Amino acid sequence: MNPLYWMLLAHSGLKTAEKMQVLRAAGGNLEGFVEGGLPGLSGNIRAVMEKILEEAAATGLLLGELKRQGIRVIPGAAPEYPVRLKQTLRQNTPLVLYVAGEVSLLQSKRSIAIVGSRNATPEALELARRAGRYFGKEGYAVVTGMARGADLEAFHGVREVAGKAIGVLPYGISAKESFRLLREYQEDVFAGRLALLSELHPDAPWKAQYAMMRNRIVVALSDALLVAQTGLKETVEQGKKRMSGTWDAVAQAKRLGRPAFVFDLPIEGNQALIAQGMAQPLPAFPGDQTFMQLEDTLSPPAKKSRETPIQPPLLTPE
Amino acid sequence: MQEEALTHLLQNKFRLPSFRPGQLEAIQAALAGERVLLVQPTGWGKSLVYQMIAAVKGLTVVFTPLRALMRDQVKEADQYGLRAQTLNSDQDESLHTAILEQAKKGQLDLLFISPERIKNSLWKEFLPELPIKALVIDEAHCISTWGHDFRPDYRRIVELVQHLPPQTPVVAVTATATKRVEQDIESQLGAKAKVIRGNLVRSNFWLNVIPVSSEAEKLAWVDYWVSTLEGTGIVYCATKAMTENVASYLGNLGIKTTYYHSDLSPDERLERERGLMENAFKVIAATNSLGMGLNKPDIRFIIHTEFPGSMLHYYQEIGRAGRDQQPAHLILLYNPEDRSIQESFINASKPSPDSYHQVLSLLHKSALRERDIMLQTGLSQTAVRNIIADLQEQKLVGEKDPQGYYRAIAHGTPSFDAQNELRQHKLADLEAMIAYINTQTCRMVYLCNYLGDPETKPCGQCDNCRQDALPSLSTDLVQRAREHVTHPKLHLKAEFGKAPVFEDGRALDYYKDTRVGEAIHASKYKTHAPFPDWLVQDSSKVIRKYWSDQGISGVVAVPSTKSGGLVEDFAKRLAQSLGIPLLDVVCKVRETEPQKNFTNRAQKRENLKDAFLGRPGTQGNLLVVDDVMDSGVTLEEVGKALKRAGAGRLFAFALAKTRHSDDV
């Protein structure tokens, strides 16, 4: 399967529904569809597709470059593409994934997302690290956004026990921040314990909007979401409203049917999540008890949902 | 596209009456979406091929290492109303951005890029948005012959080409390709490339091979030919040291000359290239780093002081002569012993399996820069580069990231097949080169046949066709050269406050296979007795000869690690003989390892960094003395310490100098 056409479509600028229209017309075989001259496609979408294909050389060059960096490009129809992303996100599932590290981590049987504020209290950070350590040791793949603060703290916990982790990045896989992570965690990436993942154009720089966009992937890859610490849903900074990324992740979890948990700490944001019924409180006991309690509530339904994977028709393997 | 339409375009836009053989075929094939390999001699008119493609298709990206040519190409394209620009490392970021913006908006027809630019982050940023319609790879043989040693950037182009949509025209161009190189390029371009070959005969070439038996004879012949032949030329040497040696020899004879190799800064190189273009030099002594893209039509002669590693290299290097079709003389000086130089190049480019494993296991653990790898493994820069390039080829190591780090990207054990095969090929290439030297048949026919051109008509101009006797070399010329080679110059590059640390440097002789070298070796490693007195007397003569008017007021011995006072004792006797005092103004402030324990320059520098301290208040012009100079790092570090302490002008003297650093 040639990932080139998938990349072209993913970054075409077409709307999600239009991309789906193209995939539908292609009947699952994008390569054959393109080489056959886009049969059945008409109007504006056809014009856009023709233009993109004419200028495909640049993306072809980019694809070669990614391969040389050891980065995998996984189209929606590839067997390595995580089924649970398609199942959960349907139309909104990324058309391509860019992955550095062990791709099979994305298909982990059990996984949990651990996220939270950049500027968390020492207590919340400590809990995030302990959570990472616990779930890492128990064989879960721990999914984080690799952001400073709670995310990285959880990841470092996983590292301490040589567990498995997935980082969903808010920038392209070839952005300089990505390379910084790859350098810093080369040993983990190489040993197959860490996969860094992005759906964005490989060269995309960090943007607040991307940070929000990735939440759906973080949640969809996980059995449950655990929040270490959050601020309030909305804050006003220099006269501008700012949405909390953590709240957005929790909202996504609700929408996508994943249980959400938050440490029951005397922190305004955490208490607000609990008060609004967005996340279940998790008492901060010493030792592993906190996490065992979470794990107990989790296992049965999470297992069940995997038994009958439904392949959305549009992204079936070619 | 129809022949008629293209001819119309040729006559109207390019104002040319008709195509040259092969041009139309190439253009039509490329426009039809075929991959084309053009093997055509310089001057055939390859630029018309990509200008036409650009005129028909639009943005055509041309990868070319020839920076000087790029500028000419842009001018030429301008004349035909094509919008052309270049991207190269001389430009600043804002200019780059402006050019890439133009390309993005579809306002460019031709974009010339040097291959190393592919790594540039700006290029990468723009790449996805460039409406690239066709791609041209100039000097495509770099994919094959040089790719492994010096042009990893070309490998990158290949990777990129392989991912182009099949309908994008790709044209590879080269002047030289044996059948093997042709096949190699073809396979790299992916699938069936159309090969269009031209005739390789250069009818204005006068090929000659002259056997010599010593270094002095070489210089004497260079002296003879440079003085005899008219016009300007190039002396190609196998080593950087030899280029400096030739230039200093000719310079002393009053000939306008300079040297050129990869240690010079880009500015210095450009300045020297320009000097050659403008005939400011009669001759330039250079390694093969000079010449790619040198667009001087009237180079009248090319002399090789050592034969190159292959016929391909030879044809490429002499190909720079006589582009104006006027007679050009090509002289190859052949000393059978030079074979060892080429063999050492081949061996140096073949690192051991151990070093592969060493590099790979380091990169498993953490991402490292080239320099870190050198420091942690002790491998030379060339070795590290070759290993990395090979491991990248094997998909075990990733491309250098934007901050210059390499990482391992896959598990697996390195294979040495490619390396062994390459080595066999290089040895075979070397044998073929020597066979050319020894052939009794027409040299031009031999050369062309080897390169895949079935020419059979003897040229009538080479030494084998003419059969007339060589001019004989006068003993005066040889004697003069012999004097020059007896006191080799020390090439010390270090700077202090933007000025060289040393004004000048000399050795009494080379270390290996010389009387001087044997005497040193005996004292150091066998008898442990002081250096014999004749060494002091001869040294004293050399120093008086070169520097008697330099106002040297003291002698300083390089503090030694192990030789137990041999150098100091020698310096003391030398000072006595010169009638100036031995000064105790530099000392070692920490223990160091013997320099010969380290294999690369970075480590040698690290070993001696801040190891020496000059006595504050040191002054006057000083002579710094050591026994054997290898990398020169020790002398340079001592020199810097003296400069920091306040010393005046410094002169370096070593009893002996190594030719290659593995001599010691």
mmCIF file with all atom_site columns, N, CA and C in Angstrom, chain B residues 445-479:
data_model
loop_
_atom_site.group_PDB
_atom_site.id
_atom_site.type_symbol
_atom_site.label_atom_id
_atom_site.label_alt_id
_atom_site.label_comp_id
_atom_site.label_asym_id
_atom_site.label_entity_id
_atom_site.label_seq_id
_atom_site.pdbx_PDB_ins_code
_atom_site.Cartn_x
_atom_site.Cartn_y
_atom_site.Cartn_z
_atom_site.occupancy
_atom_site.B_iso_or_equiv
_atom_site.pdbx_formal_charge
_atom_site.auth_seq_id
_atom_site.auth_comp_id
_atom_site.auth_asym_id
_atom_site.auth_atom_id
_atom_site.pdbx_PDB_model_num
ATOM 1   N N  . VAL B 1 445 ? 41.601 5.594  -27.034 1.00 0.00 ? 445 VAL B N  1
ATOM 2   C CA . VAL B 1 445 ? 40.745 4.451  -27.348 1.00 0.00 ? 445 VAL B CA 1
ATOM 3   C C  . VAL B 1 445 ? 40.547 3.606  -26.085 1.00 0.00 ? 445 VAL B C  1
ATOM 4   N N  . TYR B 1 446 ? 41.651 3.385  -25.383 1.00 0.00 ? 446 TYR B N  1
ATOM 5   C CA . TYR B 1 446 ? 41.603 2.566  -24.166 1.00 0.00 ? 446 TYR B CA 1
ATOM 6   C C  . TYR B 1 446 ? 40.621 3.166  -23.162 1.00 0.00 ? 446 TYR B C  1
ATOM 7   N N  . LEU B 1 447 ? 40.764 4.479  -22.962 1.00 0.00 ? 447 LEU B N  1
ATOM 8   C CA . LEU B 1 447 ? 39.932 5.210  -22.001 1.00 0.00 ? 447 LEU B CA 1
ATOM 9   C C  . LEU B 1 447 ? 38.446 5.134  -22.396 1.00 0.00 ? 447 LEU B C  1
ATOM 10  N N  . CYS B 1 448 ? 38.170 5.423  -23.657 1.00 0.00 ? 448 CYS B N  1
ATOM 11  C CA . CYS B 1 448 ? 36.777 5.435  -24.125 1.00 0.00 ? 448 CYS B CA 1
ATOM 12  C C  . CYS B 1 448 ? 36.154 4.045  -24.022 1.00 0.00 ? 448 CYS B C  1
ATOM 13  N N  . ASN B 1 449 ? 36.902 3.031  -24.447 1.00 0.00 ? 449 ASN B N  1
ATOM 14  C CA . ASN B 1 449 ? 36.373 1.669  -24.385 1.00 0.00 ? 449 ASN B CA 1
ATOM 15  C C  . ASN B 1 449 ? 36.037 1.300  -22.958 1.00 0.00 ? 449 ASN B C  1
ATOM 16  N N  . TYR B 1 450 ? 36.948 1.656  -22.059 1.00 0.00 ? 450 TYR B N  1
ATOM 17  C CA . TYR B 1 450 ? 36.707 1.320  -20.662 1.00 0.00 ? 450 TYR B CA 1
ATOM 18  C C  . TYR B 1 450 ? 35.421 1.969  -20.156 1.00 0.00 ? 450 TYR B C  1
ATOM 19  N N  . LEU B 1 451 ? 35.180 3.186  -20.636 1.00 0.00 ? 451 LEU B N  1
ATOM 20  C CA . LEU B 1 451 ? 34.010 3.922  -20.158 1.00 0.00 ? 451 LEU B CA 1
ATOM 21  C C  . LEU B 1 451 ? 32.741 3.617  -20.964 1.00 0.00 ? 451 LEU B C  1
ATOM 22  N N  . GLY B 1 452 ? 32.813 2.609  -21.812 1.00 0.00 ? 452 GLY B N  1
ATOM 23  C CA . GLY B 1 452 ? 31.590 2.157  -22.465 1.00 0.00 ? 452 GLY B CA 1
ATOM 24  C C  . GLY B 1 452 ? 31.344 2.736  -23.852 1.00 0.00 ? 452 GLY B C  1
ATOM 25  N N  . ASP B 1 453 ? 32.329 3.456  -24.386 1.00 0.00 ? 453 ASP B N  1
ATOM 26  C CA . ASP B 1 453 ? 32.186 4.014  -25.729 1.00 0.00 ? 453 ASP B CA 1
ATOM 27  C C  . ASP B 1 453 ? 33.015 3.135  -26.679 1.00 0.00 ? 453 ASP B C  1
ATOM 28  N N  . PRO B 1 454 ? 32.386 2.553  -27.696 1.00 0.00 ? 454 PRO B N  1
ATOM 29  C CA . PRO B 1 454 ? 33.097 1.583  -28.542 1.00 0.00 ? 454 PRO B CA 1
ATOM 30  C C  . PRO B 1 454 ? 34.045 2.198  -29.584 1.00 0.00 ? 454 PRO B C  1
ATOM 31  N N  . GLU B 1 455 ? 34.604 3.346  -29.305 1.00 0.00 ? 455 GLU B N  1
ATOM 32  C CA . GLU B 1 455 ? 35.528 4.008  -30.243 1.00 0.00 ? 455 GLU B CA 1
ATOM 33  C C  . GLU B 1 455 ? 36.701 3.079  -30.591 1.00 0.00 ? 455 GLU B C  1
ATOM 34  N N  . THR B 1 456 ? 37.141 3.116  -31.872 1.00 0.00 ? 456 THR B N  1
ATOM 35  C CA . THR B 1 456 ? 38.267 2.260  -32.254 1.00 0.00 ? 456 THR B CA 1
ATOM 36  C C  . THR B 1 456 ? 39.397 3.002  -32.949 1.00 0.00 ? 456 THR B C  1
ATOM 37  N N  . LYS B 1 457 ? 39.159 4.256  -33.369 1.00 0.00 ? 457 LYS B N  1
ATOM 38  C CA . LYS B 1 457 ? 40.166 4.958  -34.161 1.00 0.00 ? 457 LYS B CA 1
ATOM 39  C C  . LYS B 1 457 ? 41.227 5.587  -33.251 1.00 0.00 ? 457 LYS B C  1
ATOM 40  N N  . PRO B 1 458 ? 42.508 5.201  -33.441 1.00 0.00 ? 458 PRO B N  1
ATOM 41  C CA . PRO B 1 458 ? 43.570 5.771  -32.595 1.00 0.00 ? 458 PRO B CA 1
ATOM 42  C C  . PRO B 1 458 ? 43.624 7.294  -32.716 1.00 0.00 ? 458 PRO B C  1
ATOM 43  N N  . CYS B 1 459 ? 43.974 7.981  -31.609 1.00 0.00 ? 459 CYS B N  1
ATOM 44  C CA . CYS B 1 459 ? 43.901 9.446  -31.582 1.00 0.00 ? 459 CYS B CA 1
ATOM 45  C C  . CYS B 1 459 ? 45.070 10.093 -32.316 1.00 0.00 ? 459 CYS B C  1
ATOM 46  N N  . GLY B 1 460 ? 46.194 9.360  -32.401 1.00 0.00 ? 460 GLY B N  1
ATOM 47  C CA . GLY B 1 460 ? 47.347 9.915  -33.104 1.00 0.00 ? 460 GLY B CA 1
ATOM 48  C C  . GLY B 1 460 ? 48.090 10.969 -32.312 1.00 0.00 ? 460 GLY B C  1
ATOM 49  N N  . GLN B 1 461 ? 47.653 11.223 -31.090 1.00 0.00 ? 461 GLN B N  1
ATOM 50  C CA . GLN B 1 461 ? 48.260 12.318 -30.326 1.00 0.00 ? 461 GLN B CA 1
ATOM 51  C C  . GLN B 1 461 ? 48.863 11.876 -29.000 1.00 0.00 ? 461 GLN B C  1
ATOM 52  N N  . CYS B 1 462 ? 48.461 10.702 -28.511 1.00 0.00 ? 462 CYS B N  1
ATOM 53  C CA . CYS B 1 462 ? 48.967 10.303 -27.192 1.00 0.00 ? 462 CYS B CA 1
ATOM 54  C C  . CYS B 1 462 ? 50.393 9.776  -27.329 1.00 0.00 ? 462 CYS B C  1
ATOM 55  N N  . ASP B 1 463 ? 51.058 9.590  -26.198 1.00 0.00 ? 463 ASP B N  1
ATOM 56  C CA . ASP B 1 463 ? 52.454 9.141  -26.253 1.00 0.00 ? 463 ASP B CA 1
ATOM 57  C C  . ASP B 1 463 ? 52.587 7.797  -26.967 1.00 0.00 ? 463 ASP B C  1
ATOM 58  N N  . ASN B 1 464 ? 51.589 6.913  -26.799 1.00 0.00 ? 464 ASN B N  1
ATOM 59  C CA . ASN B 1 464 ? 51.660 5.612  -27.468 1.00 0.00 ? 464 ASN B CA 1
ATOM 60  C C  . ASN B 1 464 ? 51.464 5.712  -28.971 1.00 0.00 ? 464 ASN B C  1
ATOM 61  N N  . CYS B 1 465 ? 50.619 6.640  -29.425 1.00 0.00 ? 465 CYS B N  1
ATOM 62  C CA . CYS B 1 465 ? 50.395 6.792  -30.858 1.00 0.00 ? 465 CYS B CA 1
ATOM 63  C C  . CYS B 1 465 ? 51.596 7.449  -31.528 1.00 0.00 ? 465 CYS B C  1
ATOM 64  N N  . ARG B 1 466 ? 52.190 8.417  -30.832 1.00 0.00 ? 466 ARG B N  1
ATOM 65  C CA . ARG B 1 466 ? 53.278 9.180  -31.457 1.00 0.00 ? 466 ARG B CA 1
ATOM 66  C C  . ARG B 1 466 ? 54.584 8.428  -31.440 1.00 0.00 ? 466 ARG B C  1
ATOM 67  N N  . GLN B 1 467 ? 54.815 7.695  -30.357 1.00 0.00 ? 467 GLN B N  1
ATOM 68  C CA . GLN B 1 467 ? 56.056 6.925  -30.226 1.00 0.00 ? 467 GLN B CA 1
ATOM 69  C C  . GLN B 1 467 ? 57.308 7.786  -30.284 1.00 0.00 ? 467 GLN B C  1
ATOM 70  N N  . ASP B 1 468 ? 57.208 9.113  -30.104 1.00 0.00 ? 468 ASP B N  1
ATOM 71  C CA . ASP B 1 468 ? 58.468 9.873  -30.084 1.00 0.00 ? 468 ASP B CA 1
ATOM 72  C C  . ASP B 1 468 ? 58.982 9.951  -28.646 1.00 0.00 ? 468 ASP B C  1
ATOM 73  N N  . ALA B 1 469 ? 60.278 10.134 -28.527 1.00 0.00 ? 469 ALA B N  1
ATOM 74  C CA . ALA B 1 469 ? 60.904 10.072 -27.206 1.00 0.00 ? 469 ALA B CA 1
ATOM 75  C C  . ALA B 1 469 ? 60.458 11.243 -26.343 1.00 0.00 ? 469 ALA B C  1
ATOM 76  N N  . LEU B 1 470 ? 60.402 10.973 -25.045 1.00 0.00 ? 470 LEU B N  1
ATOM 77  C CA . LEU B 1 470 ? 60.090 12.024 -24.075 1.00 0.00 ? 470 LEU B CA 1
ATOM 78  C C  . LEU B 1 470 ? 61.242 13.019 -24.029 1.00 0.00 ? 470 LEU B C  1
ATOM 79  N N  . PRO B 1 471 ? 60.982 14.264 -23.740 1.00 0.00 ? 471 PRO B N  1
ATOM 80  C CA . PRO B 1 471 ? 62.100 15.170 -23.497 1.00 0.00 ? 471 PRO B CA 1
ATOM 81  C C  . PRO B 1 471 ? 62.857 14.651 -22.286 1.00 0.00 ? 471 PRO B C  1
ATOM 82  N N  . SER B 1 472 ? 64.143 14.924 -22.205 1.00 0.00 ? 472 SER B N  1
ATOM 83  C CA . SER B 1 472 ? 64.860 14.444 -21.018 1.00 0.00 ? 472 SER B CA 1
ATOM 84  C C  . SER B 1 472 ? 64.923 15.565 -19.994 1.00 0.00 ? 472 SER B C  1
ATOM 85  N N  . LEU B 1 473 ? 65.004 15.139 -18.768 1.00 0.00 ? 473 LEU B N  1
ATOM 86  C CA . LEU B 1 473 ? 64.951 16.078 -17.663 1.00 0.00 ? 473 LEU B CA 1
ATOM 87  C C  . LEU B 1 473 ? 66.371 16.504 -17.331 1.00 0.00 ? 473 LEU B C  1
ATOM 88  N N  . SER B 1 474 ? 66.623 17.805 -17.259 1.00 0.00 ? 474 SER B N  1
ATOM 89  C CA . SER B 1 474 ? 67.998 18.226 -16.973 1.00 0.00 ? 474 SER B CA 1
ATOM 90  C C  . SER B 1 474 ? 68.338 17.951 -15.519 1.00 0.00 ? 474 SER B C  1
ATOM 91  N N  . THR B 1 475 ? 69.594 17.644 -15.257 1.00 0.00 ? 475 THR B N  1
ATOM 92  C CA . THR B 1 475 ? 69.999 17.308 -13.884 1.00 0.00 ? 475 THR B CA 1
ATOM 93  C C  . THR B 1 475 ? 69.827 18.517 -12.966 1.00 0.00 ? 475 THR B C  1
ATOM 94  N N  . ASP B 1 476 ? 69.954 19.712 -13.549 1.00 0.00 ? 476 ASP B N  1
ATOM 95  C CA . ASP B 1 476 ? 69.749 20.917 -12.732 1.00 0.00 ? 476 ASP B CA 1
ATOM 96  C C  . ASP B 1 476 ? 68.364 20.938 -12.110 1.00 0.00 ? 476 ASP B C  1
ATOM 97  N N  . LEU B 1 477 ? 67.359 20.646 -12.967 1.00 0.00 ? 477 LEU B N  1
ATOM 98  C CA . LEU B 1 477 ? 65.976 20.660 -12.485 1.00 0.00 ? 477 LEU B CA 1
ATOM 99  C C  . LEU B 1 477 ? 65.801 19.660 -11.352 1.00 0.00 ? 477 LEU B C  1
ATOM 100 N N  . VAL B 1 478 ? 66.367 18.461 -11.550 1.00 0.00 ? 478 VAL B N  1
ATOM 101 C CA . VAL B 1 478 ? 66.206 17.413 -10.541 1.00 0.00 ? 478 VAL B CA 1
ATOM 102 C C  . VAL B 1 478 ? 66.922 17.807 -9.251  1.00 0.00 ? 478 VAL B C  1
ATOM 103 N N  . GLN B 1 479 ? 68.125 18.365 -9.391  1.00 0.00 ? 479 GLN B N  1
ATOM 104 C CA . GLN B 1 479 ? 68.910 18.756 -8.214  1.00 0.00 ? 479 GLN B CA 1
ATOM 105 C C  . GLN B 1 479 ? 68.141 19.803 -7.402  1.00 0.00 ? 479 GLN B C  1
#
